[in-house]
Amino acid sequence: MTAVAEPVTAAARPAAPVAVPAPPAGGTVTLSMAQALNRALRDALAEDPSVVVFGEDVGALGGVFRITDGLTADFGEARCFDTPLAESGIVGMAVGMAMNGMRPVVEMQFDAFAYPAFEQIVSHVAKMRNRTRGRVALPMVIRVPYAGGIGGVEHHCDSSEAYYAHTPGLHVLAPSTPADAYALLRAAVASPDPVVFLEPKKLYWSKGEVELPSRAPGIGTAVVRRHGTDATLIAYGPSVPVALQAAETAEREGRSLQVVDLRSIVPFDDETVCAAVRSTGRAVVVTESAGFAGVSAEIVARVTERCFNALAAPVRRVTGLDIPYPPPKLEHFQLPGVDRVLDAVDDLQWEQ
Amino acid sequence: MTAVAEPVTAAARPAAPVAVPAPPAGGTVTLSMAQALNRALRDALAEDPSVVVFGEDVGALGGVFRITDGLTADFGEARCFDTPLAESGIVGMAVGMAMNGMRPVVEMQFDAFAYPAFEQIVSHVAKMRNRTRGRVALPMVIRVPYAGGIGGVEHHCDSSEAYYAHTPGLHVLAPSTPADAYALLRAAVASPDPVVFLEPKKLYWSKGEVELPSRAPGIGTAVVRRHGTDATLIAYGPSVPVALQAAETAEREGRSLQVVDLRSIVPFDDETVCAAVRSTGRAVVVTESAGFAGVSAEIVARVTERCFNALAAPVRRVTGLDIPYPPPKLEHFQLPGVDRVLDAVDDLQWEQ
Amino acid sequence: MSRDPSHLLPSAEPVRLVDARGRAVEGAPYPAPDDAALLRSLGALITARRLNDQAYALVRQGRLAVYPSSHGQEACQVAAAQVLDDGDWLFPTYRDTVAAVGRGVDPVEALSLLKGDWHCGYDPYEHRVAPHATPLATQLPHAVGVAHAATLRGEPTVVMAMCGDGGTSEGDFHEALNFAAVFHAPVVFFVQNNEYAISVPLSRQTAAPSLAHKGVGYGVPGERVDGNDMAALLAVLGAAVARARAGGGPQLVEAHTYRMQAHTNADDATRYRDDAEVAAWAERDPITRLTTHLRDRGVLREEQLAAFTAEAERVAAHLRDGLNRDVEPDPADLFAHVYATPTPQLREQAALVADELSRELGEPGRQLGEPGPAAGRRSPEGAAR
Amino acid sequence: MSRDPSHLLPSAEPVRLVDARGRAVEGAPYPAPDDAALLRSLGALITARRLNDQAYALVRQGRLAVYPSSHGQEACQVAAAQVLDDGDWLFPTYRDTVAAVGRGVDPVEALSLLKGDWHCGYDPYEHRVAPHATPLATQLPHAVGVAHAATLRGEPTVVMAMCGDGGTSEGDFHEALNFAAVFHAPVVFFVQNNEYAISVPLSRQTAAPSLAHKGVGYGVPGERVDGNDMAALLAVLGAAVARARAGGGPQLVEAHTYRMQAHTNADDATRYRDDAEVAAWAERDPITRLTTHLRDRGVLREEQLAAFTAEAERVAAHLRDGLNRDVEPDPADLFAHVYATPTPQLREQAALVADELSRELGEPGRQLGEPGPAAGRRSPEGAAR
Ligand SMILES: Cc1ncc(C[n+]2csc(CCOP(=O)(O)OP(=O)(O)O)c2C)c(N)n1
Ligand SMILES: Cc1ncc(C[n+]2csc(CCOP(=O)(O)OP(=O)(O)O)c2C)c(N)n1
Ligand SMILES: [Mg+2]
Ligand SMILES: [Mg+2]
């Protein structure tokens, strides 16, 4: 049985609660990404009384992915609560609460179910600070279980980052490890600006070491996940493990690939990305979302603008196809895989 | 007094009705873009009884920009009518009507006021044909008075093309001349697929020759608006006149700039664009919308992917800033102007 | 200044024609359907229950990803289909597979979505059943559009637009009811109030006296009905359809029922509700109720019941067979239906995938359709091995 | 099963305390406000009208881009502000400038949006007035959030959330009312039904008996009030605020009034309504009505009226002076407030614009702030001249 209370996933997943009841005082723990997120919310709720968590099914159920597991029980109804089923209302209410001293963290149940809130996000969340000349800040987080790879039916696997990344005024984050999930969610909740926080669904159950308190870099910082000399793979969120796997395969084939994990799509860490690309002279961008006018296009464009003279080949993209997300049985055609990444690497004009 | 019934524009515009009451049987007429659009709707309504036009204030008022001027009077309430004030409802109702044999053409009053319909557009309009394996087509047009340059207050000047262009399943068109406004709107209404039709507000009152019946190329075709040999400017909609002006200035300075007008953002005419860029070896993309993860990024990315070896310099972008659209008094900083375009051209590594 | 709203308000109690013990209610505000109709409904109910249980079992067997069951809500499902004419339309949600089947959709095709072969598995025009809607309440404005198009052409179509109690909170519910009222569209909005939206109980969804009380705010008559009373559902929905067809405009009908199982098989309902609550609703089972009612009145013969059960088994077997058959989905479909004619960009991408596949087919040990990276690599030319 | 809804339904006729001829209505369901309050309101009304007319004139003089006037709706504007305490919040639309001013916002700052210097010209926290909302109904969920945050902290804040008749059709209206009801939030939803949404008359906006009838569908009491009767507005809105403050939850109040002028100066109302309709409403002018009422009852002395008029002139002069003063907007502001700290990308873009400006300042004949291409070109190095 899966942890997903939705007509959605084929994949069998642990139904076990993800809450981490006994937080160690410090040091390093092994957590799934779901647990790391739960822990981040817990720690934020415990530290700052203005933090509130709400959305659909986040209370007693703990969210369809159990990210809010146990929060209502442990912090009370006032701090973590279910709302009526209306995403524009949820985001709009969060705007008002943020205007009035709170730090709301809201959950959209799936990417596609954040679309009803689009007007609130684009016309208010993103613009409030600017339109009030900095007088009204909106410290709020919109959490979105993001992208695919879990065998979900239609409307459950969209990749929506481009919509948010193109909207000035939002920060857009996408962790790829439990440690970053923890660190970035804490940073998002602490941020004075609104953050769209994209949680790769297919990585919820992936495990990793999490240092507590976190010393991971914050918003706006990319990291080199793997060093390499021949070409740089640029990825974020669900594509990072694919890039790392591709780099491993390539190494066996004698090619040294570097992997940059953006972590933060907005703000964008031009410095780290460009330094990495310049060091290899070749690059491939890997994203799960459709390519056309997506974040992958932006990465190609800005890397090319900035590193043109260091490039031995055009920066290539391996992205989702420009089609509606496929049904489960055809999903694997949509997801960037190791082979596609390596094919793209092969195309980087090595003959020159 | 302006033709705009909204708390929006500083610019004084002709309040006169735009309807063209006596359609000549053929030949060429001089029309404003607003008149050309009105004429296209008229001709479509007259030719095809399944065409219906609806939205906010499109009836008696003729739309806040008067694009539907006189349609209710001439074709009756059943063919052109006002709806309650709810954009999701408008688009959703259009979906149903398109499912049931009609060809709805709906008007969103301004870009930002289409956002409430975002879920309907992304999750239904764009996906219906695909999810039903081609059984249910949605021949419908979503008309959007688009972008800025008219001194509008906040929420009245957004450029929203990237949101739609990134969504597979939609066609996205943006005319820059009255002739194209007519031709492309006719093509959009006749299309078996949903079209987001972006009407550059600042060009509504610009005049031009319109051939009737139109022989302009249809959806998916870009055109070279001006030939040149040194560099190619790529633009669409409101940026085309800017690009043409820049090319004129450049000519006086002894530099020959080519101008490509995309007309159709989706589908994208790679052939025409790449041929143009290859012929000059240098290119600048000009769009009014924010640059980050916008259509401009896609153009840079795909041109670079396809023409890398023909490029003497990275393709540059001149775009709107990555900020919420400015208030009227600061609007000119947001709009790509001739000087910015020519500065970007100057940056195209001419020294090599 | 205000039009008199009293006729728009629902009755204080849901309309009931047959009580939980199967006895006819005296002085009910609607005439009872005739016995032939009730018998026919009983057959449909038995098949409906069997379909729900079969689909549930098929999830356990891994043939379906998940199934949002209408177990306990079958009377609503059957009534929604039965009150419509052939030319009418039904707009179902993900939970309304049984209603779609009731209009003639092949259950195997209806479950294609949840099997994962494709999205909508049936031809919506064949039985005038819209694709299952997942984004909540988004189907309701579509229903209004279908109805309004029919009205404009002078066709007598009525549209049955279904949604859940949770769905009534979405903005699209509001906009659809308002549009239907303003355009006087022949739509019956049928809310199955099953007390839960996943884990959220009705009391946290609304503070309204009832969901049917939302009608008056649009000038739409609201009615409430016992959602486990087949007779009452046929009467109330039938009257709403007849009224819409006669030009009376839209209506809002709220059926009080209960989601007997978890939201889907993937859900753990013990986290948010008591078994006792579920047990109490089991007492009100719609099938037991109608069976008792017809049996007590001597209308139902045991052979008839046996025939119903046999028919239900036949349908279940058909479903099993259909879902146990593996269809190899064709990746070419991914590109074929995005637009009427694929864009040049899609043709390029389709060619890339075809190229991957042709390479992959040359590679032993990799199966088309196997999860994981999509395809075989091109031979890594240029790679410094 | 259903909670009794009768207390949630509005009265058949709008509440009226003073009739169109200025006479007190017998047996009105609310006590009349005392004369001091009414006198104070008259002063505010006179200033409100003067502000509307001054702003309208300033558009003709080119000092404002456009002005959506509340001419004719001033009683609603004044009442919305007057019934609130300092700690309360007001959420105005683009048409509610006068209400914002009523809470203390400087009219010059309130009109910054329409002058075009910046978006919101005032500090929303200073007088607890949210920025004018343009995307219709989107401010209503914000109002619920502000109220709920206050409730969580145990603060006695009440929020007055304003919208128009057209705005009630948007999904956000629905979601906000439902959230307010479920969270029992102290919000007064105040709908100014001025009969039009730009060109669309109420009859095409809704088929409901009244907009106040939408309340019952959320479990929110609905009330209707004569929107040109200052006394009735103070009574009804005052009671709603008191009820919300006392923990009674949200309320929906619909005021029946009329948009006496076009939607904005840019609109041509002759396209969609008759002068006779406008003339009929002129008879029901809220200021004339209250003046007559107070004068007839000997409460209003002519010196007082003169003082009110003088005060209105003073405010109008302040507005004129403020709007005639040209402030040079600073382009650095474009980048300063997108985020708390500009991103590296914004710093780059700000530097580019600053560079353009510095070049431009060296160029005679080009003015900062002049429309058209933003700035001077860099010297076109490399250009083959
Ligand atoms: C717009 C949207 N938001 C959220 C969801 C996720 N979701 C799927 S079903 C469901 C609960 C629906 O409850 P209800 O409308 O009562 O229908 P029921 O499942 O009880 O039949 C939710 C929240 C969705 N499908 N669409
Ligand atoms: C979401 C949205 N859609 C459309 C508009 C354009 N628009 C501005 S005002 C208006 C009419 C509003 O009417 P109403 O709510 O009755 O308020 P009034 O102007 O009468 O005060 C419209 C359609 C908008 N501002 N926001
Ligand atoms: Mg339910
Ligand atoms: Mg109005």
mmCIF file of C-alpha atoms and ligand atoms in Angstrom, chain A residues 6-7 56-57 85 87 109-110 112-113 116 156, chain B residues 119, chain C residues 73 93-95 134-136 138 163-168 170 192 194 196-198 259 263, ligand 1:
data_model
loop_
_atom_site.group_PDB
_atom_site.id
_atom_site.type_symbol
_atom_site.label_atom_id
_atom_site.label_comp_id
_atom_site.label_asym_id
_atom_site.label_seq_id
_atom_site.Cartn_x
_atom_site.Cartn_y
_atom_site.Cartn_z
ATOM 1 C CA GLU A 6 -4.818 9.717 -4.109
ATOM 2 C CA PRO A 7 -5.992 7.910 -7.223
ATOM 3 C CA GLU A 56 -5.637 19.858 2.100
ATOM 4 C CA ASP A 57 -5.348 16.744 4.287
ATOM 5 C CA LEU A 85 -10.672 22.094 -0.705
ATOM 6 C CA GLU A 87 -6.206 26.077 -3.618
ATOM 7 C CA GLN A 109 -1.452 18.377 -3.088
ATOM 8 C CA PHE A 110 0.159 17.989 -6.533
ATOM 9 C CA ALA A 112 -1.406 20.475 -11.248
ATOM 10 C CA PHE A 113 -3.592 21.225 -8.254
ATOM 11 C CA PRO A 116 -6.204 27.077 -9.368
ATOM 12 C CA HIS A 156 -0.410 14.054 -10.868
ATOM 13 C CA GLU B 119 -6.083 25.509 -14.476
ATOM 14 C CA GLN C 73 -22.659 5.189 -3.183
ATOM 15 C CA THR C 93 -15.418 12.393 -11.564
ATOM 16 C CA TYR C 94 -12.716 9.798 -10.886
ATOM 17 C CA ARG C 95 -15.131 8.180 -8.423
ATOM 18 C CA THR C 134 -9.619 14.611 -11.685
ATOM 19 C CA PRO C 135 -8.937 18.329 -11.141
ATOM 20 C CA LEU C 136 -11.853 18.928 -8.840
ATOM 21 C CA THR C 138 -13.230 21.720 -13.365
ATOM 22 C CA CYS C 163 -18.991 16.281 -8.107
ATOM 23 C CA GLY C 164 -18.199 15.479 -4.497
ATOM 24 C CA ASP C 165 -18.758 17.402 -1.292
ATOM 25 C CA GLY C 166 -15.129 18.517 -1.357
ATOM 26 C CA GLY C 167 -15.447 19.682 -4.928
ATOM 27 C CA THR C 168 -18.127 22.192 -3.952
ATOM 28 C CA GLU C 170 -13.570 24.989 -5.477
ATOM 29 C CA GLN C 192 -22.552 13.151 -3.859
ATOM 30 C CA ASN C 194 -20.149 11.193 1.038
ATOM 31 C CA TYR C 196 -15.348 13.098 3.280
ATOM 32 C CA ALA C 197 -12.885 14.706 0.941
ATOM 33 C CA ILE C 198 -10.022 12.280 1.416
ATOM 34 C CA ARG C 259 -17.775 6.675 1.269
ATOM 35 C CA HIS C 263 -10.482 7.398 -0.474
HETATM 36 C C1 LIG E 1 -8.019 20.900 -7.898
HETATM 37 C C2 LIG E 1 -7.739 19.657 -7.125
HETATM 38 N N1 LIG E 1 -7.216 19.759 -5.891
HETATM 39 C C3 LIG E 1 -6.896 18.655 -5.192
HETATM 40 C C4 LIG E 1 -7.089 17.411 -5.703
HETATM 41 C C5 LIG E 1 -6.689 16.153 -4.917
HETATM 42 N N2 LIG E 1 -7.862 15.401 -4.526
HETATM 43 C C6 LIG E 1 -8.322 14.363 -5.258
HETATM 44 S S1 LIG E 1 -9.728 13.733 -4.662
HETATM 45 C C7 LIG E 1 -9.769 14.827 -3.379
HETATM 46 C C8 LIG E 1 -10.916 14.830 -2.423
HETATM 47 C C9 LIG E 1 -12.222 15.069 -3.138
HETATM 48 O O1 LIG E 1 -13.298 14.974 -2.257
HETATM 49 P P1 LIG E 1 -14.800 14.993 -2.763
HETATM 50 O O2 LIG E 1 -14.984 16.122 -3.725
HETATM 51 O O3 LIG E 1 -15.661 14.979 -1.575
HETATM 52 O O4 LIG E 1 -14.975 13.678 -3.614
HETATM 53 P P2 LIG E 1 -14.856 12.170 -3.123
HETATM 54 O O5 LIG E 1 -13.421 11.761 -3.303
HETATM 55 O O6 LIG E 1 -15.316 12.100 -1.721
HETATM 56 O O7 LIG E 1 -15.736 11.418 -4.051
HETATM 57 C C10 LIG E 1 -8.646 15.660 -3.424
HETATM 58 C C11 LIG E 1 -8.328 16.702 -2.447
HETATM 59 C C12 LIG E 1 -7.642 17.352 -6.992
HETATM 60 N N3 LIG E 1 -7.876 16.185 -7.585
HETATM 61 N N4 LIG E 1 -7.948 18.478 -7.673
#
